[in-house]
PDB file of C-alpha atoms and ligand atoms in Angstrom:
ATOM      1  CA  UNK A   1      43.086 -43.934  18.773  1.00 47.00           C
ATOM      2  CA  UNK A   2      44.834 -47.272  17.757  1.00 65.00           C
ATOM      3  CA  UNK A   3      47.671 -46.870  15.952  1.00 89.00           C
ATOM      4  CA  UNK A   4      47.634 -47.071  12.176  1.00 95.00           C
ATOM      5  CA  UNK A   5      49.773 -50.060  10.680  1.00 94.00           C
ATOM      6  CA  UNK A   6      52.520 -49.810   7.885  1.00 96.00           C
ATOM      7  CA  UNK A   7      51.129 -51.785   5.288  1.00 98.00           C
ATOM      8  CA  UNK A   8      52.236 -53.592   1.840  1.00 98.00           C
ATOM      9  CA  UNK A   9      50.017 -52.971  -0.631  1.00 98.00           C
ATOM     10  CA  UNK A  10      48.944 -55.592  -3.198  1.00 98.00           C
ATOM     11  CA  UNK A  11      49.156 -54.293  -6.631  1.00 98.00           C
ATOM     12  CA  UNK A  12      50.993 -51.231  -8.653  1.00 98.00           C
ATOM     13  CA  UNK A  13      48.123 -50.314 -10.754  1.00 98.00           C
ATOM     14  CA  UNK A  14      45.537 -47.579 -11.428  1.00 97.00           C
ATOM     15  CA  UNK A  15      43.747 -48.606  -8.178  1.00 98.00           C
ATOM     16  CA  UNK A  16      46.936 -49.091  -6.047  1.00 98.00           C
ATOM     17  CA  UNK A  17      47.227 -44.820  -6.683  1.00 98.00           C
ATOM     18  CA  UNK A  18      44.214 -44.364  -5.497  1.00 98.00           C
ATOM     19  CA  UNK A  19      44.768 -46.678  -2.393  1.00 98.00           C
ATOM     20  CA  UNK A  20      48.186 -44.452  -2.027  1.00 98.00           C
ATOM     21  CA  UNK A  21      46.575 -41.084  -1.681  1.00 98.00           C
ATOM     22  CA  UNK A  22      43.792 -42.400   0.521  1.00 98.00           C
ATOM     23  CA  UNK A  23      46.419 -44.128   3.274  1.00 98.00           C
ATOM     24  CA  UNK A  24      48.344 -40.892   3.202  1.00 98.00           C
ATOM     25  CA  UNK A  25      45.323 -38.964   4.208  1.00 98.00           C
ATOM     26  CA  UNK A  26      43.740 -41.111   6.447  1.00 98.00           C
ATOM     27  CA  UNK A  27      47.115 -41.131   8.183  1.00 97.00           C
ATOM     28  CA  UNK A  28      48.701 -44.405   8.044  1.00 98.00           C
ATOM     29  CA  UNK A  29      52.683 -44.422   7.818  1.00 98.00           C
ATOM     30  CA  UNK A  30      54.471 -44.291   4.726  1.00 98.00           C
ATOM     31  CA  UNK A  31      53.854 -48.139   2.798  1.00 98.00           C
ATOM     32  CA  UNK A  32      56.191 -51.021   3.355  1.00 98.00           C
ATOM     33  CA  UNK A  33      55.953 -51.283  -0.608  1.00 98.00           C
ATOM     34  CA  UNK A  34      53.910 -52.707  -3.364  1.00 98.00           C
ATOM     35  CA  UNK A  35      53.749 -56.230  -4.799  1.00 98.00           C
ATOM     36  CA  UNK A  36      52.968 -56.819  -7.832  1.00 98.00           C
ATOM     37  CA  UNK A  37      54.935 -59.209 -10.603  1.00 97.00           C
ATOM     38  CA  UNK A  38      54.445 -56.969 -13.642  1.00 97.00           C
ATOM     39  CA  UNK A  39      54.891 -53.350 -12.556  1.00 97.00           C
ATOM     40  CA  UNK A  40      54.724 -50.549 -14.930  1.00 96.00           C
ATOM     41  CA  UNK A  41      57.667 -48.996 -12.813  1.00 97.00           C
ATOM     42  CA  UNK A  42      59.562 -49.636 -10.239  1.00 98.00           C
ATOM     43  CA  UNK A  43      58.337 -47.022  -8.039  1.00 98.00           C
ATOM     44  CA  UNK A  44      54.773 -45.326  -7.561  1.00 98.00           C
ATOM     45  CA  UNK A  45      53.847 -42.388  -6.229  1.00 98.00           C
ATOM     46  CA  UNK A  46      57.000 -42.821  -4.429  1.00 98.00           C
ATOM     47  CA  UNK A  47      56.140 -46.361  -2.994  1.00 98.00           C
ATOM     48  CA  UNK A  48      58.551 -48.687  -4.014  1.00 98.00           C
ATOM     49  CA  UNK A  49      57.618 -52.213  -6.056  1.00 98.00           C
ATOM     50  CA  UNK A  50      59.392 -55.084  -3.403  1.00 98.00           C
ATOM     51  CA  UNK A  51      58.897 -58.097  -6.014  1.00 98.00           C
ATOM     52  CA  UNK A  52      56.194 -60.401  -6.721  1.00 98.00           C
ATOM     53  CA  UNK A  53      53.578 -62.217  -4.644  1.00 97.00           C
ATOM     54  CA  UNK A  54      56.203 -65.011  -4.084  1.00 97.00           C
ATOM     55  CA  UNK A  55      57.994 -62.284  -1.169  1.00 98.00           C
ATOM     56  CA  UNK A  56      54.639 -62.578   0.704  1.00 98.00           C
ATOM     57  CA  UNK A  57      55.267 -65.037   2.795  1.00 98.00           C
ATOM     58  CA  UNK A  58      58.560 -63.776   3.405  1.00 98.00           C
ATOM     59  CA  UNK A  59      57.664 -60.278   4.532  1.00 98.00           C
ATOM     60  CA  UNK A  60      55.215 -61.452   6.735  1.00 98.00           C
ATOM     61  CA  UNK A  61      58.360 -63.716   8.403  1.00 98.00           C
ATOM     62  CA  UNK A  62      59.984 -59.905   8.670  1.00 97.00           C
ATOM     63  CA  UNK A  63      57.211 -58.456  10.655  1.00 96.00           C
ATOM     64  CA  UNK A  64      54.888 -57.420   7.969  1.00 98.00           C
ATOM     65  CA  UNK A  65      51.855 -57.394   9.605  1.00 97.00           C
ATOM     66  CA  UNK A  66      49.418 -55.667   7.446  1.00 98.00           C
ATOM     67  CA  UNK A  67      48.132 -55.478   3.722  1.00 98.00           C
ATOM     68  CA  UNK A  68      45.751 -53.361   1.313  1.00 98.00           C
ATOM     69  CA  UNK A  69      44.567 -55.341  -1.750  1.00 98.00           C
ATOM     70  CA  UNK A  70      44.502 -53.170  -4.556  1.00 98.00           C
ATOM     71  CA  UNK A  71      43.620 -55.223  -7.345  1.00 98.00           C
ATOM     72  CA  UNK A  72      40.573 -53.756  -9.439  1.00 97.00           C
ATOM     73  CA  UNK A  73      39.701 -57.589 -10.353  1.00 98.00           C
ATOM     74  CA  UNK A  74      36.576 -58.221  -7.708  1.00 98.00           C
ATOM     75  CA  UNK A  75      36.816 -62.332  -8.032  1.00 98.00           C
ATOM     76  CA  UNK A  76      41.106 -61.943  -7.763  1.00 98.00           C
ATOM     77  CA  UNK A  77      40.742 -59.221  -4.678  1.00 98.00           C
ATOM     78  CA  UNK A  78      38.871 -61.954  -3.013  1.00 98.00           C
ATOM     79  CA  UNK A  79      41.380 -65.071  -3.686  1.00 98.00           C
ATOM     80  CA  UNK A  80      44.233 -63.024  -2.800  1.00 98.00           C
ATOM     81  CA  UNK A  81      42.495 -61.236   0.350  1.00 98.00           C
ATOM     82  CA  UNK A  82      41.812 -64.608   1.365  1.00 98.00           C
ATOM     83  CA  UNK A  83      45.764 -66.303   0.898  1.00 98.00           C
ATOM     84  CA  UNK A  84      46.454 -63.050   2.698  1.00 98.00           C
ATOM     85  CA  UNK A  85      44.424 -64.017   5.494  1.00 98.00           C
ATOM     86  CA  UNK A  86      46.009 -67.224   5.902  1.00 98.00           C
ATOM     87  CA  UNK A  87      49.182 -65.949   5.569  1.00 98.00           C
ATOM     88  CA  UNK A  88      48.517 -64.081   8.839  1.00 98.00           C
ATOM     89  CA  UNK A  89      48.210 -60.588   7.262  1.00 98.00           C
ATOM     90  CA  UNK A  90      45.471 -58.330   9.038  1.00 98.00           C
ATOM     91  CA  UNK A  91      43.605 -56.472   6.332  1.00 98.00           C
ATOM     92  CA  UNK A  92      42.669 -53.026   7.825  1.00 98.00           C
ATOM     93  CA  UNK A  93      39.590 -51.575   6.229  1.00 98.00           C
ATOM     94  CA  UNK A  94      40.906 -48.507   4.423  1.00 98.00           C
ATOM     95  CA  UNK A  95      38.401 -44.991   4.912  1.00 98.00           C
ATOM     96  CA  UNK A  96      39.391 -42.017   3.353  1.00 98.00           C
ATOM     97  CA  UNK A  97      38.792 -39.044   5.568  1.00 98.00           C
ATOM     98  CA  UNK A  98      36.474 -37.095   3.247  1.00 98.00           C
ATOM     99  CA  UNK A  99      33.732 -39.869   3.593  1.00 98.00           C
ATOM    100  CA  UNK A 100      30.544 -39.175   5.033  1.00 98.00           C
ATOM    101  CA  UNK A 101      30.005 -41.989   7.108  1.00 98.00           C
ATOM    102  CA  UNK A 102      26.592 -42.571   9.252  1.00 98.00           C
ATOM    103  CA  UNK A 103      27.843 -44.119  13.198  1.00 98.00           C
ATOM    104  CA  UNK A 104      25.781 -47.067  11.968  1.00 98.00           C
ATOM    105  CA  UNK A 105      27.629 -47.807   8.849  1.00 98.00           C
ATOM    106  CA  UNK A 106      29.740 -51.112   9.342  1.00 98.00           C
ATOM    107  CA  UNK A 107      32.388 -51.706   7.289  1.00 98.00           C
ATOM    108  CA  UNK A 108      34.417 -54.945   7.029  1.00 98.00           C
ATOM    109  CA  UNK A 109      38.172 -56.215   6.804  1.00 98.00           C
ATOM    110  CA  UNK A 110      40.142 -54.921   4.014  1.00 98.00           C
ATOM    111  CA  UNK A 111      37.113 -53.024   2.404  1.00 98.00           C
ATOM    112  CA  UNK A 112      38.180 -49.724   0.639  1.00 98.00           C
ATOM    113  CA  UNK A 113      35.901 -46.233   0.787  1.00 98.00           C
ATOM    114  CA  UNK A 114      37.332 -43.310  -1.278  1.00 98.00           C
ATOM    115  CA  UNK A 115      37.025 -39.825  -1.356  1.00 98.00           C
ATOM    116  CA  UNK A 116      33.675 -37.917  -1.058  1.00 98.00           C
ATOM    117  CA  UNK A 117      31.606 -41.475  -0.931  1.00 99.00           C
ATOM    118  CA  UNK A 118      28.756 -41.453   1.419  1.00 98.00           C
ATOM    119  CA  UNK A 119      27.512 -44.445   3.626  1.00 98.00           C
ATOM    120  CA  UNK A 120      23.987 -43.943   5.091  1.00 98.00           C
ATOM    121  CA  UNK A 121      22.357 -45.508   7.898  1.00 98.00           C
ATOM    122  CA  UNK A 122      23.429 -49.205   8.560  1.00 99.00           C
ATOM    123  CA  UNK A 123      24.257 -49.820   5.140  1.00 99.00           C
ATOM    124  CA  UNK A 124      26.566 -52.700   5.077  1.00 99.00           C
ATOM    125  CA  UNK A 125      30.042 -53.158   3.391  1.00 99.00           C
ATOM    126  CA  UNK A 126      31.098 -56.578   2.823  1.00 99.00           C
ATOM    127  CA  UNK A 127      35.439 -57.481   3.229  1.00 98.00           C
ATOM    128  CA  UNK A 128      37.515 -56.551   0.417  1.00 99.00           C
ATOM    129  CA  UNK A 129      34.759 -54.084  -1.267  1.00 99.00           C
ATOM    130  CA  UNK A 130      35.393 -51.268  -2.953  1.00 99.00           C
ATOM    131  CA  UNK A 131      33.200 -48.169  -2.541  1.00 99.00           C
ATOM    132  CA  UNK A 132      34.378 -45.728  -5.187  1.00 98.00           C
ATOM    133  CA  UNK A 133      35.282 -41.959  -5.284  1.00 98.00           C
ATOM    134  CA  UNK A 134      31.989 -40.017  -4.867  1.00 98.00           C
ATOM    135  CA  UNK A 135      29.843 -43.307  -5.132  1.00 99.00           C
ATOM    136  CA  UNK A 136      26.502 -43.116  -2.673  1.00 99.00           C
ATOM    137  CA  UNK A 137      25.171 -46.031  -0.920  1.00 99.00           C
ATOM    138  CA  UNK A 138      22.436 -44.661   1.099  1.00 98.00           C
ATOM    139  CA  UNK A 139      20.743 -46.595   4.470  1.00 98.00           C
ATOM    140  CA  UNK A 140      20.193 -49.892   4.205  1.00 99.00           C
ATOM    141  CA  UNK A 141      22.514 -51.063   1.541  1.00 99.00           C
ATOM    142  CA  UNK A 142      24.268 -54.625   1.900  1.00 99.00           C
ATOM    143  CA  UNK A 143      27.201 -54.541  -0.520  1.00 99.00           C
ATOM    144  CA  UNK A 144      28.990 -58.042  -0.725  1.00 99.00           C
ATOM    145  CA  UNK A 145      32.335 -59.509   0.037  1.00 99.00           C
ATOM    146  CA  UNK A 146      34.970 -58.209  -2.943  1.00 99.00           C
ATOM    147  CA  UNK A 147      32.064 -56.415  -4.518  1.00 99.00           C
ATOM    148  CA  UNK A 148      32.629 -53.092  -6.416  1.00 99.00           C
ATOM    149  CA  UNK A 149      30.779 -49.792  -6.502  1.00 99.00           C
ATOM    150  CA  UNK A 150      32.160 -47.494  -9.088  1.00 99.00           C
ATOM    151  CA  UNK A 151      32.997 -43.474  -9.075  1.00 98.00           C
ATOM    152  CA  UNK A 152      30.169 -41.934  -8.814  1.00 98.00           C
ATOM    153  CA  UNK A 153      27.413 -44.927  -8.396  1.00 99.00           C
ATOM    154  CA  UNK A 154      23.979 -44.021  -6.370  1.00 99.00           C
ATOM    155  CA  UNK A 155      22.468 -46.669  -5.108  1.00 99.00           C
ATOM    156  CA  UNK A 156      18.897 -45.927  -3.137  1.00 99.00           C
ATOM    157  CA  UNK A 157      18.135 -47.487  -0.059  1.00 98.00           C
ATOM    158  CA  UNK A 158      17.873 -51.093   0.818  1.00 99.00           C
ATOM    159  CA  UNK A 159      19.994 -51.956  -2.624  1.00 99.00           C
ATOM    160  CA  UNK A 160      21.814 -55.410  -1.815  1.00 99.00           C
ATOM    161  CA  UNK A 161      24.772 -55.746  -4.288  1.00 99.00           C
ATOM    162  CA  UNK A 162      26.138 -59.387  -4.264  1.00 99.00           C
ATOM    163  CA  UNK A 163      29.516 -60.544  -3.421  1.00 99.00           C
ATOM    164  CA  UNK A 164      32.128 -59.259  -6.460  1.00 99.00           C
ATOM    165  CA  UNK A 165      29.295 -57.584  -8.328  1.00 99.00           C
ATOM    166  CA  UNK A 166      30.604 -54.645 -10.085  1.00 99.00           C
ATOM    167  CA  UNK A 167      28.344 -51.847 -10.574  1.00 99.00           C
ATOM    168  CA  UNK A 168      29.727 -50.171 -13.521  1.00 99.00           C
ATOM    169  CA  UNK A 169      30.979 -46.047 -13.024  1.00 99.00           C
ATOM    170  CA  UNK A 170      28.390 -43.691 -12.902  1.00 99.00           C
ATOM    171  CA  UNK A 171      25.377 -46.144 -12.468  1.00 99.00           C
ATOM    172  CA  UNK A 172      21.704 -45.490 -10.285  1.00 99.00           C
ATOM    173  CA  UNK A 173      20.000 -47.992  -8.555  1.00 99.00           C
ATOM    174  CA  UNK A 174      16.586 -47.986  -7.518  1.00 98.00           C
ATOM    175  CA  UNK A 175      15.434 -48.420  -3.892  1.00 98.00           C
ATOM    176  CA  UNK A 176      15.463 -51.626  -2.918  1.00 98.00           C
ATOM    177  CA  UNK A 177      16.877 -54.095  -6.074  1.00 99.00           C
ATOM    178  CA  UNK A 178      18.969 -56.978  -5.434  1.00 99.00           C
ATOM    179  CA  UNK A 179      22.267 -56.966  -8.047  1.00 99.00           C
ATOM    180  CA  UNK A 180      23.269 -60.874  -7.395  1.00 99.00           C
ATOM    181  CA  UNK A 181      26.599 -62.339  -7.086  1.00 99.00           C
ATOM    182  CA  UNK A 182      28.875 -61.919  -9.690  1.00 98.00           C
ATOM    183  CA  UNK A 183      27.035 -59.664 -11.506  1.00 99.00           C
ATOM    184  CA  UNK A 184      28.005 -56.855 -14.083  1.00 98.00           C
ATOM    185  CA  UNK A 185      26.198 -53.570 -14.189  1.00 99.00           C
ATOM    186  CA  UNK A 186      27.816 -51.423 -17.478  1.00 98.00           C
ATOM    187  CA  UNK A 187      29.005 -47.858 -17.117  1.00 99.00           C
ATOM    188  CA  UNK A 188      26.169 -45.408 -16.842  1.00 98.00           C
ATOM    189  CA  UNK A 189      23.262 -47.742 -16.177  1.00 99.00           C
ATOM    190  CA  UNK A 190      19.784 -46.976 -14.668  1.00 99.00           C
ATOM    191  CA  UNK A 191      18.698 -50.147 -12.577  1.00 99.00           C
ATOM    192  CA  UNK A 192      15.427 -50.835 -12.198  1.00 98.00           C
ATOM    193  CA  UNK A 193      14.730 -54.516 -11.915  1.00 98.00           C
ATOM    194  CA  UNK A 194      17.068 -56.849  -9.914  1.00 99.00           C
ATOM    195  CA  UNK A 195      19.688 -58.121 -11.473  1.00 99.00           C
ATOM    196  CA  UNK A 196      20.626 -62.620 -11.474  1.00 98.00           C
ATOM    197  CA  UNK A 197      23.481 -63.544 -10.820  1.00 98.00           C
ATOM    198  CA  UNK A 198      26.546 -63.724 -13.218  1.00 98.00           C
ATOM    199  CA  UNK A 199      24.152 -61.589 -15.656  1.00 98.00           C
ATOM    200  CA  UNK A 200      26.000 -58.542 -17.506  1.00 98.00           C
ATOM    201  CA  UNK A 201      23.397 -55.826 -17.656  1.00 98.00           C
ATOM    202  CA  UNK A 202      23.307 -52.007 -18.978  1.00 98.00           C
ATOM    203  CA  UNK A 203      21.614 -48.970 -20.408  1.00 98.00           C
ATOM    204  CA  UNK A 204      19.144 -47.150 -19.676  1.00 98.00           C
ATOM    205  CA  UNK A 205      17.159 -49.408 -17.965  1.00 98.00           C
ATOM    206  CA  UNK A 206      19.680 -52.241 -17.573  1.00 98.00           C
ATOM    207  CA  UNK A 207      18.992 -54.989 -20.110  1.00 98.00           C
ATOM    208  CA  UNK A 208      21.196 -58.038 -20.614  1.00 98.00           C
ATOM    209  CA  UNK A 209      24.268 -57.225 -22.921  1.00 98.00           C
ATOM    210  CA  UNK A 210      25.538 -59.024 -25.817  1.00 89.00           C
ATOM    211  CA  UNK A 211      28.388 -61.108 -24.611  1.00 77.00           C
TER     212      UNK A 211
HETATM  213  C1  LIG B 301      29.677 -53.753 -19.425  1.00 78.72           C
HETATM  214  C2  LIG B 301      31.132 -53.853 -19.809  1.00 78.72           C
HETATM  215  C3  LIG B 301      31.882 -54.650 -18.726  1.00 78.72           C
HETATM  216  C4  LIG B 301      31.190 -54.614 -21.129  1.00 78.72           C
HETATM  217  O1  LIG B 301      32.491 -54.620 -21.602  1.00 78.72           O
HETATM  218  P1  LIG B 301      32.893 -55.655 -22.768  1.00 78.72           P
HETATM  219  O2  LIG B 301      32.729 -57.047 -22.267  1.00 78.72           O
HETATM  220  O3  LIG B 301      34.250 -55.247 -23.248  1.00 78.72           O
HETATM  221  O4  LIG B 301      31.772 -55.466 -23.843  1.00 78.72           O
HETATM  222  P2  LIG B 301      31.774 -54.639 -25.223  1.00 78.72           P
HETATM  223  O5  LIG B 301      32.397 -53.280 -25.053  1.00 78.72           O
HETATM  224  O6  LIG B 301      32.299 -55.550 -26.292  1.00 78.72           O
HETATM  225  O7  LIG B 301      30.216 -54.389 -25.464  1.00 78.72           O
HETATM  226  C5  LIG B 301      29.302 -55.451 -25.754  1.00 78.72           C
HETATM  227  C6  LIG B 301      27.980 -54.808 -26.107  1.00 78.72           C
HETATM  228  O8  LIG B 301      27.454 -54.185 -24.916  1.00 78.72           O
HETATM  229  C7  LIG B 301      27.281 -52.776 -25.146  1.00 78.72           C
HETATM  230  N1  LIG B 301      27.679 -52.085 -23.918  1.00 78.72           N
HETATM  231  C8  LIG B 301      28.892 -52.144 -23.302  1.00 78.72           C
HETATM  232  N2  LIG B 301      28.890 -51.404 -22.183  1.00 78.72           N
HETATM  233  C9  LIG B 301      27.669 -50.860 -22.092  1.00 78.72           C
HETATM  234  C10 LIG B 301      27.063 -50.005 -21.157  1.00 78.72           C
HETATM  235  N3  LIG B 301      27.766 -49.568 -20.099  1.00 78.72           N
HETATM  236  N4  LIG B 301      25.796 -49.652 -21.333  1.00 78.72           N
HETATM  237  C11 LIG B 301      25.089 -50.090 -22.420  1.00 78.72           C
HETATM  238  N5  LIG B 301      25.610 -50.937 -23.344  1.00 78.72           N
HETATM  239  C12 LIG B 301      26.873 -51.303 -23.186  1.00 78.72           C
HETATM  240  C13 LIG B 301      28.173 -52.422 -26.312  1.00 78.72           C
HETATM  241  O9  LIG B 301      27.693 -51.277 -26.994  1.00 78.72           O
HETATM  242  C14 LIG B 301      28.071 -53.677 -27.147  1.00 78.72           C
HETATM  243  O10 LIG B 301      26.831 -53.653 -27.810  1.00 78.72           O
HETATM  244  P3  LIG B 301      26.661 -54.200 -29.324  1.00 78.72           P
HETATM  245  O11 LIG B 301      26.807 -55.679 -29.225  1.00 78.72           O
HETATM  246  O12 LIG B 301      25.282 -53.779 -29.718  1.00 78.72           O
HETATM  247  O13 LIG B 301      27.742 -53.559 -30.136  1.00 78.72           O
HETATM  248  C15 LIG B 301      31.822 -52.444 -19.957  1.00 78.72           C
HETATM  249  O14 LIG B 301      31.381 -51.791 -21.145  1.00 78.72           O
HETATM  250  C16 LIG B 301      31.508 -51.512 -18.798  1.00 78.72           C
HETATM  251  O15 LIG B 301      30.564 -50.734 -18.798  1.00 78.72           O
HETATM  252  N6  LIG B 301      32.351 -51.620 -17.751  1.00 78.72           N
HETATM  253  C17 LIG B 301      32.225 -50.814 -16.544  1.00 78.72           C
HETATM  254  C18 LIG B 301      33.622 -50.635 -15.983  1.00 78.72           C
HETATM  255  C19 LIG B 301      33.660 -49.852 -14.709  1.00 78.72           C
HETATM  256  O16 LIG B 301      32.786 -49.061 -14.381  1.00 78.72           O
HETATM  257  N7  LIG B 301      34.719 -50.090 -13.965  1.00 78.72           N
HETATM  258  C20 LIG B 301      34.984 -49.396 -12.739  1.00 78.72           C
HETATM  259  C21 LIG B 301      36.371 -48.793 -12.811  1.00 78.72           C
HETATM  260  S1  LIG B 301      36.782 -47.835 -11.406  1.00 78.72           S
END
């Protein structure tokens, strides 16, 4: 087995606990620290805050060599996965151990799967995704770059969610629907007709919301 990096961790937030709790099980050595410019404390969950996204550049100089975005915001995940990138930061996809994983799964750079989700047969997740606590996306799925499956989504087979779609907590997808870029499925929706681009959808089915 390769060995796990010590990485900094982009963000102090709600997300960044969850991020916490899955490196520590998965293994990975204790975080270099967390950025973030507007921490609610100065330590979480034991990880220290190191400063702002200004002391990027300045880790990496120190031998930094890996990072974790943990920003809930799917369209800011992808700008600052990206200025990672070129930064020369690796971003390690992060796969908590209680995942049940199909050996055909793929999962890209810097993507995030949490506790108890379930990948199925060759479903796809894009970089910098987020497959939630408990969240299914069965065989066949494509889930896009900095996209966002909530707690507790299922998502039938051959669902293709686009890149930073957010599929709102607790949602169902029917087999086969396309969610496009940008998209916004609300909390608790039932979707049963694909979904345009940018659109904000939900209920039960998912009908355009008032913005
Ligand atoms: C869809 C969502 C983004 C809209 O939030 P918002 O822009 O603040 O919109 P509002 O709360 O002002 O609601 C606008 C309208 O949509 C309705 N609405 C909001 N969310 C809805 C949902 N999930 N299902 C059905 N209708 C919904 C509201 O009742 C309101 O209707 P009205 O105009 O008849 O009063 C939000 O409600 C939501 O569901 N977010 C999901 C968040 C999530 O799962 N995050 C993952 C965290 S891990």
């Amino acid at each position: 087995m390769s060995e796990l990096p010590a990485v900094v961790i982009i963000g102090a937030g709600g997300h960044a606990k969850v991020v916490i709790e899955a490196l520590r099980a998965a293994g990975y050595p204790p975080p270099l620290g967390l950025v973030d410019p507007h921490p609610a404390a100065a330590v979480i969950h034991g990880v220290p805050v190191l400063g702002g996204d200004d002391i990027l550049p300045r880790l990496r100089a120190e031998g930094a060599a890996a990072a974790i975005v943990a920003l809930g915001g799917n369209g800011l995940r992808q700008r600052v996965g990206d200025a990672l990138a070129a930064m020369g930061y690796a971003l390690p996809a992060l796969v908590h151990p209680a995942v049940q994983l199909s050996p055909s799964a793929r999962i890209g750079d810097g993507a995030v799967v949490m506790a108890r989700a379930c990948l199925g047969p060759d479903a796809v997740i894009g970089s910098l995704a987020i497959v939630n606590t408990n969240a299914v996306v069965e065989h066949d799925n494509v889930i896009g770059v900095s996209a966002h499956v909530a707690p507790g989504c299922a998502l039938a087979g051959n669902v293709t969610v686009g890149d930073r779609a957010l599929v709102g907590v607790g949602s169902a997808v029917r087999p086969g629907i396309t969610i496009g870029a940008d998209a916004v499925i609300g909390a608790g929706s039932a979707v049963v007709r694909d979904v345009p681009a940018k659109a904000r959808v939900g209920g039960a089915p998912a009908a355009p919301l008032r913005r």
